[in-house]
CSV table of C-alpha atoms in Angstrom, one decimal:
chain,number,residue,atom,x,y,z
A,142,LEU,CA,57.3,187.0,61.2
A,143,PRO,CA,56.9,190.8,61.3
A,144,ARG,CA,59.4,192.8,59.4
A,145,ASP,CA,59.1,196.6,59.3
A,146,GLY,CA,55.5,196.3,60.4
A,147,ARG,CA,54.7,193.9,57.4
A,148,PRO,CA,54.0,190.2,57.9
A,149,VAL,CA,55.9,187.7,55.7
A,150,LEU,CA,54.4,184.3,55.1
A,151,VAL,CA,56.0,181.2,53.5
A,152,VAL,CA,54.0,178.0,53.4
A,153,GLU,CA,55.5,174.6,52.5
A,154,VAL,CA,52.8,172.4,51.1
A,155,ASP,CA,54.7,169.2,50.7
A,156,ARG,CA,58.0,167.7,49.6
A,157,VAL,CA,57.2,168.0,45.9
A,158,GLU,CA,55.3,171.2,45.4
A,159,GLN,CA,56.0,174.3,47.5
A,160,LEU,CA,54.0,177.5,47.7
A,161,ALA,CA,55.9,180.6,48.5
A,162,VAL,CA,54.3,184.0,48.9
A,163,ASP,CA,56.6,186.4,47.1
A,164,VAL,CA,57.4,189.6,49.0
A,165,GLU,CA,58.9,192.7,47.4
A,166,LEU,CA,62.3,193.2,48.9
A,167,GLU,CA,64.3,196.4,49.3
A,168,PRO,CA,67.4,196.6,47.1
A,169,ALA,CA,69.7,195.7,50.0
A,170,GLN,CA,67.6,192.6,50.8
A,171,GLN,CA,67.5,191.1,47.3
A,172,ASP,CA,69.0,187.7,46.7
A,173,THR,CA,72.8,188.1,46.0
A,174,VAL,CA,73.6,184.3,46.0
A,175,VAL,CA,75.7,183.3,43.0
A,176,TYR,CA,74.6,180.0,41.4
A,177,LEU,CA,77.1,179.8,38.6
A,178,ALA,CA,80.4,181.8,38.4
A,179,PRO,CA,83.0,182.0,35.6
A,180,GLN,CA,85.5,180.1,37.8
A,181,ASP,CA,83.1,177.2,38.2
A,182,THR,CA,83.1,174.1,36.0
A,183,LEU,CA,79.7,172.7,35.0
A,184,VAL,CA,79.9,168.9,34.5
A,185,THR,CA,77.1,167.3,32.5
A,186,LEU,CA,76.1,163.7,32.0
A,187,THR,CA,73.4,161.6,30.4
A,188,HIS,CA,70.5,160.8,32.7
A,189,PRO,CA,69.4,157.1,32.8
A,190,MET,CA,66.0,158.1,31.5
A,191,GLY,CA,67.5,160.2,28.7
A,192,GLY,CA,68.4,163.8,28.3
A,193,LEU,CA,71.3,165.9,29.5
A,194,VAL,CA,71.6,166.9,33.2
A,195,ALA,CA,74.1,169.1,35.0
A,196,GLU,CA,75.7,168.3,38.4
A,197,HIS,CA,75.3,171.2,40.8
A,198,THR,CA,77.0,171.2,44.2
A,199,LEU,CA,74.9,173.2,46.7
A,200,VAL,CA,76.6,176.0,48.7
A,201,ALA,CA,75.5,177.9,51.7
A,202,GLY,CA,72.6,180.3,51.0
A,203,GLN,CA,71.2,178.4,48.0
A,204,THR,CA,67.7,177.1,48.3
A,205,LEU,CA,66.1,174.3,46.2
A,206,PHE,CA,63.3,176.6,45.1
A,207,SER,CA,65.7,179.4,43.9
A,208,LEU,CA,68.1,176.8,42.4
A,209,ALA,CA,65.2,175.3,40.3
A,210,LYS,CA,64.2,178.7,39.2
A,211,PHE,CA,67.8,179.5,38.1
A,212,TYR,CA,67.9,176.4,35.9
A,213,GLY,CA,64.4,177.2,34.5
A,214,ILE,CA,62.5,174.2,36.0
A,215,SER,CA,59.9,173.7,38.7
A,216,THR,CA,60.6,172.3,42.2
A,217,ARG,CA,58.6,169.2,41.2
A,218,GLU,CA,61.0,168.5,38.4
A,219,LEU,CA,64.0,169.1,40.7
A,220,TYR,CA,62.6,166.5,43.2
A,221,ALA,CA,61.8,164.1,40.3
A,222,TYR,CA,65.5,164.2,39.1
A,223,ASN,CA,66.7,163.9,42.8
A,224,PRO,CA,64.4,161.5,44.7
A,225,HIS,CA,67.1,161.4,47.5
A,226,VAL,CA,66.9,165.1,48.2
A,227,THR,CA,64.8,166.3,51.1
A,228,SER,CA,64.2,169.6,52.7
A,229,SER,CA,67.2,168.8,55.0
A,230,TYR,CA,69.7,169.2,52.2
A,231,ARG,CA,73.1,170.5,53.2
A,232,PRO,CA,75.9,172.5,51.4
A,233,GLY,CA,78.1,170.0,49.5
A,234,ASP,CA,75.1,167.9,48.4
A,235,VAL,CA,75.0,167.3,44.6
A,236,VAL,CA,71.8,167.9,42.7
A,237,LEU,CA,71.1,166.9,39.1
A,238,LEU,CA,69.2,169.4,37.0
A,239,PRO,CA,68.1,169.0,33.3
A,240,LEU,CA,70.1,171.2,31.1
A,241,PRO,CA,68.9,172.4,27.6
A,242,LEU,CA,71.3,172.3,24.8
A,243,LYS,CA,70.5,175.9,24.0
A,244,ALA,CA,72.2,177.0,27.2
A,245,ILE,CA,75.5,175.6,26.1
A,246,VAL,CA,77.6,177.8,23.8
A,247,ARG,CA,79.2,175.3,21.3
A,248,GLN,CA,81.6,177.7,19.5
A,249,VAL,CA,84.5,179.8,20.7
A,250,PRO,CA,82.9,183.0,22.3
A,251,PRO,CA,84.5,186.4,21.7
A,252,PRO,CA,87.4,187.0,24.2
A,253,LEU,CA,85.4,189.6,26.2
A,254,MET,CA,82.5,187.2,26.6
A,255,LEU,CA,84.8,184.2,27.4
A,256,GLU,CA,86.1,185.9,30.5
A,257,GLY,CA,82.6,185.8,32.1
A,258,MET,CA,81.6,182.3,31.1
A,259,ALA,CA,82.0,178.9,32.8
A,260,PRO,CA,83.3,175.9,30.9
A,261,VAL,CA,81.0,172.9,30.3
A,262,TYR,CA,82.2,169.3,30.4
A,263,TYR,CA,80.6,166.0,29.7
A,264,ARG,CA,81.3,162.9,31.9
A,265,ILE,CA,81.8,159.9,29.6
A,266,ARG,CA,79.7,156.8,30.5
A,267,ARG,CA,80.3,153.2,29.5
A,268,GLY,CA,79.1,152.6,25.9
A,269,ASP,CA,79.5,156.2,24.7
A,270,THR,CA,80.8,156.7,21.2
A,271,VAL,CA,82.2,159.8,19.5
A,272,PHE,CA,79.3,159.6,17.0
A,273,GLY,CA,76.7,159.4,19.8
A,274,ILE,CA,78.2,162.3,21.8
A,275,CYS,CA,78.4,164.5,18.7
A,276,ASN,CA,75.1,163.7,17.0
A,277,ARG,CA,72.7,162.6,19.7
A,278,SER,CA,73.9,164.3,22.9
A,279,PHE,CA,75.3,167.7,21.8
A,280,GLU,CA,74.6,168.2,18.1
A,281,ILE,CA,78.2,169.2,17.3
A,282,GLU,CA,80.7,168.4,14.7
A,283,GLN,CA,83.3,165.8,15.4
A,284,ALA,CA,86.0,168.3,14.4
A,285,TRP,CA,84.7,170.6,17.3
A,286,LEU,CA,85.0,167.8,19.8
A,287,GLN,CA,88.6,167.0,18.7
A,288,TYR,CA,89.5,170.7,18.7
A,289,LEU,CA,88.6,171.0,22.3
A,290,ASN,CA,89.9,167.6,23.2
A,291,PRO,CA,92.9,166.8,21.0
A,292,SER,CA,93.6,163.4,22.5
A,293,VAL,CA,90.0,162.1,22.4
A,294,LEU,CA,90.4,160.1,19.2
A,295,VAL,CA,94.0,159.0,20.0
A,296,THR,CA,93.4,157.5,23.5
A,297,GLY,CA,89.7,156.6,23.0
A,298,LEU,CA,86.8,157.3,25.4
A,299,ALA,CA,87.3,156.2,28.9
A,300,PRO,CA,84.3,156.0,31.3
A,301,GLY,CA,84.4,158.8,33.9
A,302,GLU,CA,86.7,161.0,31.7
A,303,LEU,CA,85.6,164.6,31.2
A,304,LEU,CA,85.3,166.0,27.7
A,305,HIS,CA,85.2,169.8,27.1
A,306,ILE,CA,82.0,170.6,25.2
A,307,GLY,CA,81.7,174.4,25.4
A,308,TRP,CA,80.7,177.2,27.8
A,309,ILE,CA,77.7,178.6,29.6
A,310,THR,CA,76.9,182.1,30.8
A,311,PRO,CA,76.2,182.6,34.5
A,312,GLN,CA,72.7,184.0,33.7
A,313,PRO,CA,69.5,182.2,34.7
A,314,ILE,CA,68.2,179.7,32.1
A,315,PRO,CA,64.8,180.7,30.6
A,316,GLN,CA,62.1,178.0,31.2
A,317,GLU,CA,61.1,178.0,27.5
A,318,TRP,CA,64.6,176.8,26.6
A,319,HIS,CA,63.7,173.3,27.9
A,320,GLU,CA,62.5,171.4,24.9
A,321,PHE,CA,60.4,168.3,25.0
A,322,THR,CA,62.0,165.8,22.6
A,323,GLY,CA,60.4,162.7,21.0
A,324,SER,CA,56.6,162.5,20.7
A,325,PRO,CA,54.6,165.7,20.0
A,326,TYR,CA,52.7,164.7,23.1
A,327,ALA,CA,55.8,164.7,25.3
A,328,ARG,CA,54.9,168.0,27.0
A,329,MET,CA,51.4,166.7,27.8
A,330,ASN,CA,52.9,163.5,29.2
A,331,GLN,CA,55.6,165.2,31.3
A,332,PRO,CA,53.7,164.9,34.7
A,333,MET,CA,53.5,161.1,34.1
A,334,LYS,CA,57.3,161.0,33.4
A,335,LEU,CA,58.1,162.9,36.6
A,336,ALA,CA,55.8,160.6,38.6
A,337,TYR,CA,57.6,157.5,37.1
A,338,MET,CA,61.0,158.9,37.9
A,339,GLN,CA,60.2,159.6,41.5
A,340,ARG,CA,58.4,156.3,42.3
A,341,SER,CA,60.9,154.1,40.4
A,342,ALA,CA,64.0,155.5,42.1
A,343,ALA,CA,65.9,152.9,44.1
A,344,ARG,CA,63.4,150.2,43.1
A,345,ARG,CA,64.0,147.1,41.0
A,346,ILE,CA,62.9,147.7,37.4
A,347,ARG,CA,61.4,144.8,35.4
A,348,SER,CA,61.8,145.0,31.6
A,349,GLN,CA,59.4,143.3,29.2
A,350,ARG,CA,58.9,143.1,25.5
A,351,GLY,CA,55.8,142.2,23.6
A,352,ALA,CA,52.6,143.3,21.8
A,353,ALA,CA,50.6,146.4,22.7
A,354,THR,CA,47.1,147.0,21.6
A,355,TRP,CA,44.3,149.6,22.2
A,356,PRO,CA,40.5,149.8,21.9
A,357,GLN,CA,39.9,151.5,18.6
A,358,ASP,CA,36.2,152.3,19.4
A,359,LEU,CA,37.2,155.0,21.9
A,360,PRO,CA,38.1,158.6,21.0
A,361,PRO,CA,41.8,159.4,21.5
A,362,GLU,CA,41.2,162.9,22.9
A,363,ASP,CA,39.5,162.2,26.2
A,364,ASP,CA,40.8,159.0,27.7
A,365,GLY,CA,44.2,160.2,29.1
A,366,PHE,CA,47.5,158.2,29.5
A,367,PHE,CA,46.4,154.9,30.9
A,368,CYS,CA,47.0,151.2,30.4
A,369,LEU,CA,46.0,147.7,31.6
A,370,HIS,CA,48.8,145.4,32.7
A,371,ARG,CA,48.9,141.8,34.1
A,372,ASN,CA,51.1,142.4,37.2
A,373,ALA,CA,52.3,146.0,37.5
A,374,PRO,CA,50.9,147.5,40.6
A,375,ILE,CA,47.5,149.3,40.2
A,376,ASN,CA,48.0,153.1,40.1
A,377,SER,CA,51.7,152.7,39.4
A,378,TYR,CA,53.4,154.1,36.3
A,379,VAL,CA,55.0,152.3,33.4
A,380,GLU,CA,57.4,153.4,30.7
A,381,VAL,CA,56.5,152.3,27.2
A,382,TYR,CA,58.9,152.6,24.2
A,383,ASN,CA,58.0,152.2,20.5
A,384,PRO,CA,61.2,151.1,18.7
A,385,LEU,CA,59.8,152.0,15.3
A,386,THR,CA,59.2,155.7,16.1
A,387,ARG,CA,61.8,155.8,19.0
A,388,TRP,CA,59.1,157.6,21.1
A,389,THR,CA,58.6,156.9,24.8
A,390,ILE,CA,55.5,157.5,26.8
A,391,TYR,CA,54.6,157.1,30.5
A,392,LEU,CA,51.2,155.6,31.5
A,393,LYS,CA,49.3,155.0,34.7
A,394,VAL,CA,48.2,151.4,35.4
A,395,SER,CA,44.4,151.7,35.8
A,396,GLY,CA,43.5,148.0,36.0
A,397,ARG,CA,44.3,144.4,35.2
A,398,LEU,CA,44.5,142.9,31.7
A,399,PRO,CA,41.4,140.8,31.2
A,400,GLU,CA,42.8,137.2,30.7
A,401,ARG,CA,39.7,135.9,28.8
A,402,VAL,CA,39.8,138.8,26.3
A,403,TYR,CA,43.6,138.9,25.6
A,404,ASP,CA,46.0,136.0,25.1
A,405,ASN,CA,49.5,135.7,26.7
A,406,SER,CA,51.1,137.3,23.7
A,407,THR,CA,49.5,140.7,24.6
A,408,LEU,CA,51.8,142.5,27.0
A,409,VAL,CA,49.7,145.7,27.6
A,410,VAL,CA,46.5,147.4,26.5
A,411,ILE,CA,47.0,151.1,26.2
A,412,SER,CA,44.6,154.0,25.8
A,413,PRO,CA,44.0,155.4,22.3
A,414,LEU,CA,45.7,158.7,23.3
A,415,ALA,CA,48.8,156.7,24.4
A,416,ALA,CA,48.8,154.8,21.1
A,417,LYS,CA,48.6,158.1,19.2
A,418,ALA,CA,51.4,159.5,21.4
A,419,LEU,CA,53.6,156.5,20.6
A,420,GLY,CA,53.0,156.9,16.8
A,421,ALA,CA,51.3,153.5,16.5
A,422,LYS,CA,49.9,152.8,13.0
A,423,ASP,CA,48.5,149.3,13.6
A,424,ASN,CA,46.1,148.2,16.3
A,425,ARG,CA,48.8,145.7,17.5
A,426,PHE,CA,52.4,146.7,17.6
A,427,TYR,CA,55.7,145.8,19.4
A,428,VAL,CA,56.9,147.7,22.4
A,429,HIS,CA,59.5,147.7,25.2
A,430,LEU,CA,58.0,148.2,28.7
A,431,ASN,CA,59.6,149.0,32.1
A,432,HIS,CA,57.7,148.9,35.4
A,433,TYR,CA,58.8,148.9,39.0
């Protein structure tokens, strides 16, 4: 589309990854859409696959690309957390976005700063405890939670209830604020996790528990995140959790488990890199596995 004699090109590659050719805009044409205002309330919750996410209601003028950029993530991550979202999204649709703890101010800001900040709340889910919310979800003192929510320890935690946690500035969230928790290999394994999230959405998940093993004669650096499984679909992704280290890793099913080599007590054969990423010390160890 010509504009002032200069062509502008935007190409959408596919639903997950978009390529946009940036164009330098005049000051009057720059994006003035507000994504988070002081009068807004940011509601957070625990994602089923772990981690904290924020609920964002789309308004007119907001694009998924710029929304992802505001929260410091890629569009691929946005689609992974929202498999139901398509390019035909509409104002009023709710999008879930991962939120780093560093973005939440968990102390009383100075009065001048407080006027320009939005309050952050947490939506209680069934099974939540005060200890878990304070120590695992937000890394806050119980006294702080009670200070902001005086009745929380009197009436108890009710699923769906909102707890005031802190505040957030309306500024874009830097990408480097998103930390990868768990295994030191979590960042390397992130593409596998996103693929599992997208493909497993709205599908029945089968949970299994049993022994995992790996071939020790292969180098751990060059074999990738793969596994052999008896019945998970080839080229699908599985979630493997080591209860000893509390680390989770996502693996691609590259083939079937050889029945004549491994007995029925062996649940999965994983690559040496996967074993290292799970913190396995022994050649045979106990895991929890989910596949769709």
